[in-house]
Short mmCIF file of C-alpha atoms (C1' of nucleotides) in Angstrom, two decimals:
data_model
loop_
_atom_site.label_atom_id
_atom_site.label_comp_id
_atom_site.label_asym_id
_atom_site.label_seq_id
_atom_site.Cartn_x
_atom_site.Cartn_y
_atom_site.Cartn_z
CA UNK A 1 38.49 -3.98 28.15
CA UNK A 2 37.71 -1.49 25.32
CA UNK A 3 38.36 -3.70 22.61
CA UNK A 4 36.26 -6.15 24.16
CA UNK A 5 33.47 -3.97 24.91
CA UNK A 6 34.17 -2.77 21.04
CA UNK A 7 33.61 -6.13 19.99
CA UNK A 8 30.32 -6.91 22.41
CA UNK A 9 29.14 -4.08 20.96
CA UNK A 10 29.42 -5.04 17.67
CA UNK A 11 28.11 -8.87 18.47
CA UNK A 12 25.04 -7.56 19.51
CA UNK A 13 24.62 -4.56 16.38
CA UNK A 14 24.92 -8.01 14.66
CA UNK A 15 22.19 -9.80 16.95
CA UNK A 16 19.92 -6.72 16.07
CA UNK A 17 20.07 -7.00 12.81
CA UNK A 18 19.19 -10.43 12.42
CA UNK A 19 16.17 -10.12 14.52
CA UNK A 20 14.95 -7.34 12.28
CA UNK A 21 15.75 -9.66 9.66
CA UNK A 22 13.55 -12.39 11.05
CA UNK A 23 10.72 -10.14 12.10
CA UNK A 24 10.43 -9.00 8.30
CA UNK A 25 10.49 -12.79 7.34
CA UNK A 26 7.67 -13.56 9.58
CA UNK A 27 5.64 -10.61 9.10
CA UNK A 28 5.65 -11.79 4.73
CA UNK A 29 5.65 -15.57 5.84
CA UNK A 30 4.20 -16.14 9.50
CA UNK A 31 6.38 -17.99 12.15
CA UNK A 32 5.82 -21.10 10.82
CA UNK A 33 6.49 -20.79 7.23
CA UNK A 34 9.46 -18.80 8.01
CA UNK A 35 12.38 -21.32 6.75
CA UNK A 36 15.93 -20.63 8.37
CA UNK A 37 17.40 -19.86 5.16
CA UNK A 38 14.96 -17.36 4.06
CA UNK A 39 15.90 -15.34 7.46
CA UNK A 40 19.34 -15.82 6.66
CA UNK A 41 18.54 -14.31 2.87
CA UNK A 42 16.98 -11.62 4.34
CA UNK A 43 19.88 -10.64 7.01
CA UNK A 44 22.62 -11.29 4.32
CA UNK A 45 24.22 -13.77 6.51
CA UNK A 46 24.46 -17.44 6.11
CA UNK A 47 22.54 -20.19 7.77
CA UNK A 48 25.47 -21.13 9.86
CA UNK A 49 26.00 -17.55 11.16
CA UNK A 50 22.30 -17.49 12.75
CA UNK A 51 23.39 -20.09 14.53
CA UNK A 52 26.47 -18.27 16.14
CA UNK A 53 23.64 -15.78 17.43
CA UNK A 54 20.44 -17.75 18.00
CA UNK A 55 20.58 -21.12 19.93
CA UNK A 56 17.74 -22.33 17.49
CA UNK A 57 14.57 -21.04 15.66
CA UNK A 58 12.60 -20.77 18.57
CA UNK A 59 15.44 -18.59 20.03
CA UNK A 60 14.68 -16.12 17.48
CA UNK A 61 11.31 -16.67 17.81
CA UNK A 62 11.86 -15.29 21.69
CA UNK A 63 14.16 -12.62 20.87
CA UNK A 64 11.49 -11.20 18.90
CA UNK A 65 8.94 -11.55 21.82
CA UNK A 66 11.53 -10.39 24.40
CA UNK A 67 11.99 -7.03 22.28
CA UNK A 68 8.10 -6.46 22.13
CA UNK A 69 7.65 -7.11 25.52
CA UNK A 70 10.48 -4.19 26.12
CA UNK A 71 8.63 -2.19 23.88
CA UNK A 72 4.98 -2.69 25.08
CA UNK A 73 6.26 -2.30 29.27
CA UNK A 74 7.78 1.09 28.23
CA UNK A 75 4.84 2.63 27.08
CA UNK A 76 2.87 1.44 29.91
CA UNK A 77 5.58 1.96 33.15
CA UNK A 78 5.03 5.34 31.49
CA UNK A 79 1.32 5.89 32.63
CA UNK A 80 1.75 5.40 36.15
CA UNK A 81 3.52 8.61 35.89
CA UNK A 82 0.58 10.51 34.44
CA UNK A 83 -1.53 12.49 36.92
CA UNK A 84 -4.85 10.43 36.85
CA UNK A 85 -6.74 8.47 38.73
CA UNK A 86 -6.15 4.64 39.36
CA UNK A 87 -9.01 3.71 37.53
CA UNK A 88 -7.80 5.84 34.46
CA UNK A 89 -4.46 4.23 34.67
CA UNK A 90 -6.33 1.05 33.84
CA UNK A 91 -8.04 2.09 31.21
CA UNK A 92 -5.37 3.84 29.43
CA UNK A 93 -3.09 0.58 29.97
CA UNK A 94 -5.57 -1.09 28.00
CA UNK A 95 -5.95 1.55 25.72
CA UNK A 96 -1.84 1.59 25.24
CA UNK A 97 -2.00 -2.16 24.76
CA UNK A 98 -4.32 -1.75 22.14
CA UNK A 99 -2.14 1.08 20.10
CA UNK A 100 0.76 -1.46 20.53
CA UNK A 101 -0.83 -3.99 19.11
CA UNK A 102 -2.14 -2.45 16.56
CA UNK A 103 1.31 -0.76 15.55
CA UNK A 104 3.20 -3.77 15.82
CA UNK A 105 0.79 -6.52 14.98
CA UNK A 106 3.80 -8.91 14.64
CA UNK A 107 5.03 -8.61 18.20
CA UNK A 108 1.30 -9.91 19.13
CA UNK A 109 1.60 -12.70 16.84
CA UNK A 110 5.02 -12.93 18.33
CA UNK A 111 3.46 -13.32 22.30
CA UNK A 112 0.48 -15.65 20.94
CA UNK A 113 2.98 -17.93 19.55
CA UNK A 114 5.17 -17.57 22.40
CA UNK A 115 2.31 -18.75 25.04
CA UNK A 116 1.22 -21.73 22.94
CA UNK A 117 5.04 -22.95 22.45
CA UNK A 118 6.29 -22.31 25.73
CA UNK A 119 5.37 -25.64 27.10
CA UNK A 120 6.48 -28.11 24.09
CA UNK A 121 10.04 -26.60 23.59
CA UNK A 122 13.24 -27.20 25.38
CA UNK A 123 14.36 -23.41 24.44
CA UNK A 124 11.89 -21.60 26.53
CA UNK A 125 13.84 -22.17 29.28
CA UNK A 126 16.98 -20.15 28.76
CA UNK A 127 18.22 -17.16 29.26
CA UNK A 128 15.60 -15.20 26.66
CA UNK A 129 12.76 -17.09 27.99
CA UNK A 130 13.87 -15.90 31.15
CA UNK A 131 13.40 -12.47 30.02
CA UNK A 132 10.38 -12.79 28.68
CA UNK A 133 8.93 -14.03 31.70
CA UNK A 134 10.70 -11.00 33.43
CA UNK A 135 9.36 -8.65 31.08
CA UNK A 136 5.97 -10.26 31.60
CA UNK A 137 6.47 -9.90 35.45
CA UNK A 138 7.13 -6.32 34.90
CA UNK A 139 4.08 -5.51 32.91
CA UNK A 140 1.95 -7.39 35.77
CA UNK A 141 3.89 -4.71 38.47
CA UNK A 142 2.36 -2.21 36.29
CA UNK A 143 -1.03 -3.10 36.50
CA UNK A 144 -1.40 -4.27 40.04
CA UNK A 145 0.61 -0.97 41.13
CA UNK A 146 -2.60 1.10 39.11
CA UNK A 147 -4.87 -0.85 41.13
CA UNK A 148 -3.49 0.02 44.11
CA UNK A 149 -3.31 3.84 43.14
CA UNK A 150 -7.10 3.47 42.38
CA UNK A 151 -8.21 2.02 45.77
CA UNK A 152 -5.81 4.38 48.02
CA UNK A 153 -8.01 7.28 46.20
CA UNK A 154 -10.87 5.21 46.09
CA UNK A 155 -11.46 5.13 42.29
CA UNK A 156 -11.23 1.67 42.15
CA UNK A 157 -13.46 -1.37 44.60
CA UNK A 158 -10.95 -2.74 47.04
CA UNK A 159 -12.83 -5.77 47.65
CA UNK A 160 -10.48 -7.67 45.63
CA UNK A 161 -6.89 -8.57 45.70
CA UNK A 162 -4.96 -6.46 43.60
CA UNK A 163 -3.19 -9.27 42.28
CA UNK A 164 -6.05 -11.13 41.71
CA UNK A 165 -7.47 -8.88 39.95
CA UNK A 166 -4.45 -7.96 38.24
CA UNK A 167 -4.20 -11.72 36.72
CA UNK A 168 -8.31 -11.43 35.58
CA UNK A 169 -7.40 -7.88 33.99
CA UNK A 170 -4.21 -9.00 32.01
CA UNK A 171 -5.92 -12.25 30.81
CA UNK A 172 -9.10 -10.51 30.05
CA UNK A 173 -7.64 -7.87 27.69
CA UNK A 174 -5.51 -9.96 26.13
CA UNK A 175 -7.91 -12.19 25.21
CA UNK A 176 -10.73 -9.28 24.22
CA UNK A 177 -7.93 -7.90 21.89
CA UNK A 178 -6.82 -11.06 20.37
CA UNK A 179 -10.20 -11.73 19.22
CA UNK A 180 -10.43 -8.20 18.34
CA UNK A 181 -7.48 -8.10 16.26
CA UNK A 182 -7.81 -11.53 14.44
CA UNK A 183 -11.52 -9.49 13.11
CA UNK A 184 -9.34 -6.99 11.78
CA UNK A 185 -6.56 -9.06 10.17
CA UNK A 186 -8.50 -11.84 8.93
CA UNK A 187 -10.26 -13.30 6.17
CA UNK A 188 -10.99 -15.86 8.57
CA UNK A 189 -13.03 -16.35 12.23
CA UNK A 190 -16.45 -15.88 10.51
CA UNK A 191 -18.38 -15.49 13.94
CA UNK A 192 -17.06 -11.96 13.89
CA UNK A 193 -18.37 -11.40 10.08
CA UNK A 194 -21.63 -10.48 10.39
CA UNK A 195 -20.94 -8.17 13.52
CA UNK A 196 -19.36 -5.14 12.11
CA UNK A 197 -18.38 -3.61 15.24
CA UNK A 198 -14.71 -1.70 15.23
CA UNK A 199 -11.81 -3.03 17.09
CA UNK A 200 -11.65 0.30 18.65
CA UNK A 201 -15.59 0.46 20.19
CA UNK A 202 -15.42 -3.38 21.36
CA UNK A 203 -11.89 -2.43 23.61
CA UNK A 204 -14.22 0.82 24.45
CA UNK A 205 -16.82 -1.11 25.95
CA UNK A 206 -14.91 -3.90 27.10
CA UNK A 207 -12.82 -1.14 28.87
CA UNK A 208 -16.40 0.27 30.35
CA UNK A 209 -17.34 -2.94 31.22
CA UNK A 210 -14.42 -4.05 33.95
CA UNK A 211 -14.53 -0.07 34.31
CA UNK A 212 -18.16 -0.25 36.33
CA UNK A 213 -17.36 -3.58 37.54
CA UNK A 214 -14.78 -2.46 39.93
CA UNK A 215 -15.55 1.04 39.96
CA UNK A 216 -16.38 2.22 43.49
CA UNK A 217 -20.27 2.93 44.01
CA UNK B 1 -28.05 -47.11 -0.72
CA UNK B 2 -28.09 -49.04 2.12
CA UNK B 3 -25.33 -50.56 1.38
CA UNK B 4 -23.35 -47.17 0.26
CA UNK B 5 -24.23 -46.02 3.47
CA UNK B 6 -22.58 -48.87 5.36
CA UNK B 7 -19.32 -47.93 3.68
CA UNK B 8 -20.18 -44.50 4.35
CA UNK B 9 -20.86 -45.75 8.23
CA UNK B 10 -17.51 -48.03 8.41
CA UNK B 11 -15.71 -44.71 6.85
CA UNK B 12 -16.85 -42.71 9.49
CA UNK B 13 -16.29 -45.40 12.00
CA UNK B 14 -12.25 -45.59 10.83
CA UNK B 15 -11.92 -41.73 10.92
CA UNK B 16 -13.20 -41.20 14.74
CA UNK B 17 -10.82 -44.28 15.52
CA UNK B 18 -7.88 -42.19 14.05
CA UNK B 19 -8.65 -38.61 15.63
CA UNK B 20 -9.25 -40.61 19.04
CA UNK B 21 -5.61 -42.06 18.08
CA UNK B 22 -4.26 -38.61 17.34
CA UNK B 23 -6.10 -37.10 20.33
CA UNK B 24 -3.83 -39.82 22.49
CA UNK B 25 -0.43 -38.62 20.74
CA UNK B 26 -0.68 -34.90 21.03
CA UNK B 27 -1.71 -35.49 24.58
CA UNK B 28 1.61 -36.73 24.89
CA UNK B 29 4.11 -35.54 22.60
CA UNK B 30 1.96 -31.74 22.27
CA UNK B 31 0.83 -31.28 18.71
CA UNK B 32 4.16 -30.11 17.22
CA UNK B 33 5.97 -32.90 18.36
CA UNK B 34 3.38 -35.73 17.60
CA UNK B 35 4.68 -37.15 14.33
CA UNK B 36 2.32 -38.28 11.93
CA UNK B 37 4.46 -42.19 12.01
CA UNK B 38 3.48 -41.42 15.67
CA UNK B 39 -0.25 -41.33 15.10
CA UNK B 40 -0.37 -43.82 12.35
CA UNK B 41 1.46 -46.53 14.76
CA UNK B 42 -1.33 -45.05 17.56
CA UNK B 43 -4.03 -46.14 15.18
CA UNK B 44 -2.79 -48.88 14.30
CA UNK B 45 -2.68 -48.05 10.67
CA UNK B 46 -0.11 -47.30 7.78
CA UNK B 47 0.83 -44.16 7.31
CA UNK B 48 -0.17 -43.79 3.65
CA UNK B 49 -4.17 -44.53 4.78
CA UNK B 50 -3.71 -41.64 7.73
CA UNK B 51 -3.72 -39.68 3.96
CA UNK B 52 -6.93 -41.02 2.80
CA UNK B 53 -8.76 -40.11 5.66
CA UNK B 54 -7.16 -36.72 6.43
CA UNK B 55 -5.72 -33.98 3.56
CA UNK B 56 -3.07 -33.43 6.12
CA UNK B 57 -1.75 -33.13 9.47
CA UNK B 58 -3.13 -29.36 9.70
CA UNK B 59 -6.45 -31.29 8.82
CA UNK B 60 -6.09 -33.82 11.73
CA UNK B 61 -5.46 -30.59 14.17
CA UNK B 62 -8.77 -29.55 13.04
CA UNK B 63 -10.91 -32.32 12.98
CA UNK B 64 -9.85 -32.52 16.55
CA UNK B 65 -10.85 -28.59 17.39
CA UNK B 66 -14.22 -29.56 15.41
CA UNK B 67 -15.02 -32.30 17.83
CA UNK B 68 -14.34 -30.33 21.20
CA UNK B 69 -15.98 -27.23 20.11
CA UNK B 70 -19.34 -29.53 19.51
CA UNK B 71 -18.62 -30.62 22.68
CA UNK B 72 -18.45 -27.57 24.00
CA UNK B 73 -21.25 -26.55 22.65
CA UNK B 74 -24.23 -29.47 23.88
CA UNK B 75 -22.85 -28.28 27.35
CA UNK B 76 -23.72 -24.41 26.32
CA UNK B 77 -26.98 -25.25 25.00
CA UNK B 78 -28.46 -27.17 27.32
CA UNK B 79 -28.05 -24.22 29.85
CA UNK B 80 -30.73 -21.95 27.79
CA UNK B 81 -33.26 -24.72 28.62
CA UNK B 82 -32.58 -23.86 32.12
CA UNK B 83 -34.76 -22.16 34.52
CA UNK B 84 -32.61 -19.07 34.78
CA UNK B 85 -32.30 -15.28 34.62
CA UNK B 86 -29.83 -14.45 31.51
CA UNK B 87 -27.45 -13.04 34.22
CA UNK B 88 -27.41 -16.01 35.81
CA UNK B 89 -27.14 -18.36 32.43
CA UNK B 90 -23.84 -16.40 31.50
CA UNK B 91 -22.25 -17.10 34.23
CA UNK B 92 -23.33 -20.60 34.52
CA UNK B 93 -21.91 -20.37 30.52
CA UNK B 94 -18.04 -19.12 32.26
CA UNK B 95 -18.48 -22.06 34.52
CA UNK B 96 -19.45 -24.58 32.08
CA UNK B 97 -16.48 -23.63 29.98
CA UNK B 98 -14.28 -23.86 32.47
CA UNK B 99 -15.38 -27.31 33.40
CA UNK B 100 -15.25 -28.25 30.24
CA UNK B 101 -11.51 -26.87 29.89
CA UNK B 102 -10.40 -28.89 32.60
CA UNK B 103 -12.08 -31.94 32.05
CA UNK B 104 -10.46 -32.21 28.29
CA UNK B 105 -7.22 -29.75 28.69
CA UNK B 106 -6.83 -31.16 24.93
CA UNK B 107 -9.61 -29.56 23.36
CA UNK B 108 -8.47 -26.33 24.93
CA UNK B 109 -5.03 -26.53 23.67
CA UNK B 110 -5.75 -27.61 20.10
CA UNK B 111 -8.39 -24.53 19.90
CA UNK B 112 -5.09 -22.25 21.12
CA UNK B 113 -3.43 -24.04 18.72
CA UNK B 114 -6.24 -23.38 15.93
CA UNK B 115 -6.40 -19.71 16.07
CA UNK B 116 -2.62 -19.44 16.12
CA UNK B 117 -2.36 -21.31 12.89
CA UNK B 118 -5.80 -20.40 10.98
CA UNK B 119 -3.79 -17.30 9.08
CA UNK B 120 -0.95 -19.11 8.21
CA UNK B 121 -1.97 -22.60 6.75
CA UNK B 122 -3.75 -23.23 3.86
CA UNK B 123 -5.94 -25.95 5.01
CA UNK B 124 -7.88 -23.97 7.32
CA UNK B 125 -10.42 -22.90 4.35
CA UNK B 126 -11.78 -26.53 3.96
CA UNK B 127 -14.37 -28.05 4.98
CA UNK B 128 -13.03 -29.33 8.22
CA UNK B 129 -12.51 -25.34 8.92
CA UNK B 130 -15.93 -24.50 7.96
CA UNK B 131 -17.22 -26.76 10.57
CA UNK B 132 -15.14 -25.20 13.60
CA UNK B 133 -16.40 -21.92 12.79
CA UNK B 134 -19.84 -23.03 12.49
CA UNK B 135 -19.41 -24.17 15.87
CA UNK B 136 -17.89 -20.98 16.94
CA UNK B 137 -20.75 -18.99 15.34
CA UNK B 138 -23.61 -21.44 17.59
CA UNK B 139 -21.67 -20.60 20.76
CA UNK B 140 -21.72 -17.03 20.08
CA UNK B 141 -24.99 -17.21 19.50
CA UNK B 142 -25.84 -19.19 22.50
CA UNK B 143 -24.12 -16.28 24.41
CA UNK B 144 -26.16 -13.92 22.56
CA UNK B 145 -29.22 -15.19 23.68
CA UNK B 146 -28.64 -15.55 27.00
CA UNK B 147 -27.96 -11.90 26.98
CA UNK B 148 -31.12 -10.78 25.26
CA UNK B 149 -33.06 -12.90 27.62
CA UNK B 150 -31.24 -10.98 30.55
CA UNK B 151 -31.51 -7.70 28.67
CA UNK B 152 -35.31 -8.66 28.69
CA UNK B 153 -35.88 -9.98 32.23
CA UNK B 154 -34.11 -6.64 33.45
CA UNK B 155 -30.99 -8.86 35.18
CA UNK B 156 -28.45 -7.24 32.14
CA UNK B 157 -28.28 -4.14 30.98
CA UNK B 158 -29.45 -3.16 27.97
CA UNK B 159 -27.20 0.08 27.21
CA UNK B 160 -25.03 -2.55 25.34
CA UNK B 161 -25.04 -4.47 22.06
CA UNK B 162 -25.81 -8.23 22.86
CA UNK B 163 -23.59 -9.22 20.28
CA UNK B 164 -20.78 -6.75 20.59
CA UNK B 165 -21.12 -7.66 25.06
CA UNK B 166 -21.31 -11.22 23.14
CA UNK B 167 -18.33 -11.47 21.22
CA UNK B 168 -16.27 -9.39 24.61
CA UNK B 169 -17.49 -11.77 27.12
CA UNK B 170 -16.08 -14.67 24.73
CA UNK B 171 -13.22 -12.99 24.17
CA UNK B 172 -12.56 -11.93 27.88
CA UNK B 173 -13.44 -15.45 29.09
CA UNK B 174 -10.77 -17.41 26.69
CA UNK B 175 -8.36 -14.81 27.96
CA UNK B 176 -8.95 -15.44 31.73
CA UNK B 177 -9.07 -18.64 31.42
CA UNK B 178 -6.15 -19.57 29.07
CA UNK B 179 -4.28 -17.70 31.46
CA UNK B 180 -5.44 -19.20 34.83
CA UNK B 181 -5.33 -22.60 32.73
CA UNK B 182 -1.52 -22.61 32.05
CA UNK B 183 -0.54 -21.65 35.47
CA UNK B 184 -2.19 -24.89 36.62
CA UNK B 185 -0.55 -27.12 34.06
CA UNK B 186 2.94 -25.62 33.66
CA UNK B 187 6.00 -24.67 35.32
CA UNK B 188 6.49 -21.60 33.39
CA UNK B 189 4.40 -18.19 33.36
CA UNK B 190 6.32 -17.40 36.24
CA UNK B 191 4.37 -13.97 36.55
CA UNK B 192 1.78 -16.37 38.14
CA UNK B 193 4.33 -17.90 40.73
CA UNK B 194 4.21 -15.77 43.31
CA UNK B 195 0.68 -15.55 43.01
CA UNK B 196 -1.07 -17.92 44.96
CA UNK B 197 -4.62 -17.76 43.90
CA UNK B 198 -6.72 -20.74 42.60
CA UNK B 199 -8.02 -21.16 38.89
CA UNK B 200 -11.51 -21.78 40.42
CA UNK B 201 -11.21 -18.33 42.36
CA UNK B 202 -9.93 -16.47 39.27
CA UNK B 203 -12.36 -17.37 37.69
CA UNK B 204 -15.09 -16.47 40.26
CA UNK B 205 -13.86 -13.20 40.84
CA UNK B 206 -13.82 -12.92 36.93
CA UNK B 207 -17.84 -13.84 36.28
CA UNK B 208 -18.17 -11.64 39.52
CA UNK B 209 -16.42 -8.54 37.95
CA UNK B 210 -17.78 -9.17 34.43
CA UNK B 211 -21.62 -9.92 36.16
CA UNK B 212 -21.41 -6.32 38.27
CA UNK B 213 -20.06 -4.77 35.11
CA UNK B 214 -23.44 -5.36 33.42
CA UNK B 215 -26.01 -5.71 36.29
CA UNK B 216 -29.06 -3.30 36.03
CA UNK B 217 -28.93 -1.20 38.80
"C1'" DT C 1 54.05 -3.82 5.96
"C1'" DT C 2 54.09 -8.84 6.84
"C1'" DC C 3 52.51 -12.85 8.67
"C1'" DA C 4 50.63 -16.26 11.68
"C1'" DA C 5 47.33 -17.22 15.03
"C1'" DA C 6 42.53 -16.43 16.49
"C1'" DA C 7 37.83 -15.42 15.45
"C1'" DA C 8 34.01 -15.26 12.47
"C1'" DA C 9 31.51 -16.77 8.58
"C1'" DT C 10 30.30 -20.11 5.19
"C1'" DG C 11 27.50 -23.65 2.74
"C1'" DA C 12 27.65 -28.58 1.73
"C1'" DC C 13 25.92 -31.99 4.35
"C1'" DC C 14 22.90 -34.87 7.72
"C1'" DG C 15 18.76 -36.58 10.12
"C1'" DT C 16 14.01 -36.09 10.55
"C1'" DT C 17 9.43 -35.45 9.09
"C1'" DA C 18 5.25 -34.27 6.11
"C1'" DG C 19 3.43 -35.93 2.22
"C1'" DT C 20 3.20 -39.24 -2.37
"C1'" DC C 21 2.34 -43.16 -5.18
"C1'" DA C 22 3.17 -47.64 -7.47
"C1'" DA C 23 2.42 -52.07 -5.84
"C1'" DA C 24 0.06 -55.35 -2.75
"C1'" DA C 25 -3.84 -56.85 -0.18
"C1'" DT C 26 -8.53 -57.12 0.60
"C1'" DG C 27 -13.40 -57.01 -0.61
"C1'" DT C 28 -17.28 -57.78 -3.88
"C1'" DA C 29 -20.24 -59.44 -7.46
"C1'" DT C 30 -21.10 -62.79 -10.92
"C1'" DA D 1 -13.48 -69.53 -8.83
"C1'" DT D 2 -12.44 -65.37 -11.13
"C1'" DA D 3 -12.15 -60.78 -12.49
"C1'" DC D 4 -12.74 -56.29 -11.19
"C1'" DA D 5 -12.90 -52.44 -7.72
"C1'" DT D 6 -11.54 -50.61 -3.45
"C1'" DT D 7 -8.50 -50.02 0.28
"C1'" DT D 8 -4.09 -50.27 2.42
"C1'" DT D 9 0.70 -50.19 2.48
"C1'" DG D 10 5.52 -48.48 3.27
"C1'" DA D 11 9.53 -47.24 0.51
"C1'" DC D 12 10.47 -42.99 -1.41
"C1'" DT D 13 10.95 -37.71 -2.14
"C1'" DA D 14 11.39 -32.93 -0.95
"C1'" DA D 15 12.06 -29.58 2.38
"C1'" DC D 16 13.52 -27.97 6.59
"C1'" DG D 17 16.21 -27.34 11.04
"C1'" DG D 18 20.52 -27.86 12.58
"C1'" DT D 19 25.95 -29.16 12.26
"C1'" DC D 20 30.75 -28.74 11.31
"C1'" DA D 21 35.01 -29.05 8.47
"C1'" DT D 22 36.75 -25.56 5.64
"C1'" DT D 23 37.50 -20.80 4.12
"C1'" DT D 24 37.69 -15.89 4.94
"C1'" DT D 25 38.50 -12.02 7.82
"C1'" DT D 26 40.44 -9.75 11.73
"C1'" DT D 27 43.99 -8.86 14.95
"C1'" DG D 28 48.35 -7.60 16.83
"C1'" DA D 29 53.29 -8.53 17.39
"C1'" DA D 30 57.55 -8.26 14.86
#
DNA sequence: TTCAAAAAATGACCGTTAGTCAAAATGTAT
DNA sequence: ATACATTTTGACTAACGGTCATTTTTTGAA
């Protein structure tokens, strides 16, 4: 049972290492461009021995999305343990989300490309998609768990469901900070050009914004 | 010149017939997975002549983005003729673009689509490109006026930059709404699963939260 | 240490698809 | 009717994702 365990072990070192292999691939080339060969290049591995690890591209594609998703719930299960207010749970979630994003940019890319692939491809259905969607779950607990917080101490409106609200939070940011972000990283999206606002002050006000909104009068 | 312009006319003519043709495919096979064969059979055409109308299938992609977003935006500008407080054009705006999103889920999908693949892809500096963001710039500025008209009849706030409250209402709105949009048409996302609520009510309770956010008190 | 069986890794190869281009078909003007 | 210009065609190429027979490495019993 050692030796086995030994040899898990080693399987998924392995595993590891070709994911950071393909992360640095996409992060030169982008997801698309990325070429199965080059990844294998880059891990020092063949093309044949991806495919003793990943099912297919778009399995590495999820591992990569699985392992930010990890990353980003971490940082944010770890709020709820902070002694503040429901509301101020919220905004620091978004405020977390933000750091994340702009730490990692490629796990972003990662979840973007995830969400528009998910439907056209056979893979997202297995066992990593499976995470993913756990993972998401998870991060969704989060959120609807600080909303509760905030109306038992009556920081936050409880007119609406949490869950509702949840959903209209999640989607919200996500969306505010992908726009946000593609300013940033871009040479491109030219409605954002001639407003020269930072990412930071637009997820400040945006944060303000569903702030009042819910905030109890 | 006349008869230039006919040729220029019959051009025109043959390049609508094809995007309607392509339209048809991705709505079946998603955009991936629509084959350009596919789309030449579609429109009845050789594949070689699906060349001389578009640079490429990136191109094609576009031309279909550039369509729905002028779509999008007669329904957006005929609200600022309307006799209405800004508060109340913006979130007659969010409910326009809804519609509009579930009236043509394929417009919605290939803008998704658009912004995933505008860094990576070469073709999205053309002309074709040019056009979407023009587009994208008008809506914006649609939104922006709406705002400065409620910043001026006293139903928005005016602590906040029209255009930065601009570009996060956008931003927010795509987010909700690409969410609530995928848990209608998929059987994945399963963070929405056990959540029972309607797009139509997410997406109340969004313009609701959003609209209290930046009522004058 | 030796050796054979099992496991892991390899890269030449295959099918598919975006994109090209020489040849064919169609249109136009005299 | 003919010659010239324009448009269309589809066989072809290159590149990529994915496969699998073969080679290399690891393992463990003698």
């Amino acid at each position: 049972m050692v030796k086995l365990s030994r040899k898990e072990r080693k399987r998924a070192e392995r595993k590891e290492w070709i994911i950071d292999a393909a992360e640095e691939v996409m992060r030169r080339s982008g997801f698309e461009s990325a070429t199965m060969d080059e990844i294998a290049h880059e891990a020092e591995v063949s093309k044949g021995t991806l495919y003793l690890y990943f099912k297919n591209k778009a399995s590495i594609h999820l591992a990569i999305s699985e392992r930010g998703s990890r990353m980003l719930n971490q940082s944010l299960s770890k709020i709820l343990l902070l002694e503040l207010s429901g509301l101020e749970m919220i905004k620091k979630m978004g405020q977390s989300y933000l750091g994340f994003v702009q730490q990692y940019p490629i796990y972003f890319t990662a979840f973007s490309y995830y969400e528009n692939l998910i439907s056209s491809n056979e893979t997202y259905n297995g066992e990593l998609a499976i995470a993913c969607e756990e993972n998401a779950r998870e991060a969704m607990t989060y959120i609807v768990r600080a909303l509760q917080i905030g109306m038992q101490d009556g920081s936050i409106k409880d007119t609406y469901d949490p869950k509702e609200l949840g959903i209209i939070i999640w989607g919200a940011s996500k969306g505010v900070i992908h726009m946000a972000f593609h300013k940033e990283s871009r040479n491109h999206m030219r409605i954002l050009d001639d407003v020269d606002f930072s990412l930071d002050s637009i997820i400040n006000n945006f944060v303000e914004l569903l702030g009042t909104g819910m905030k109890n009068d």
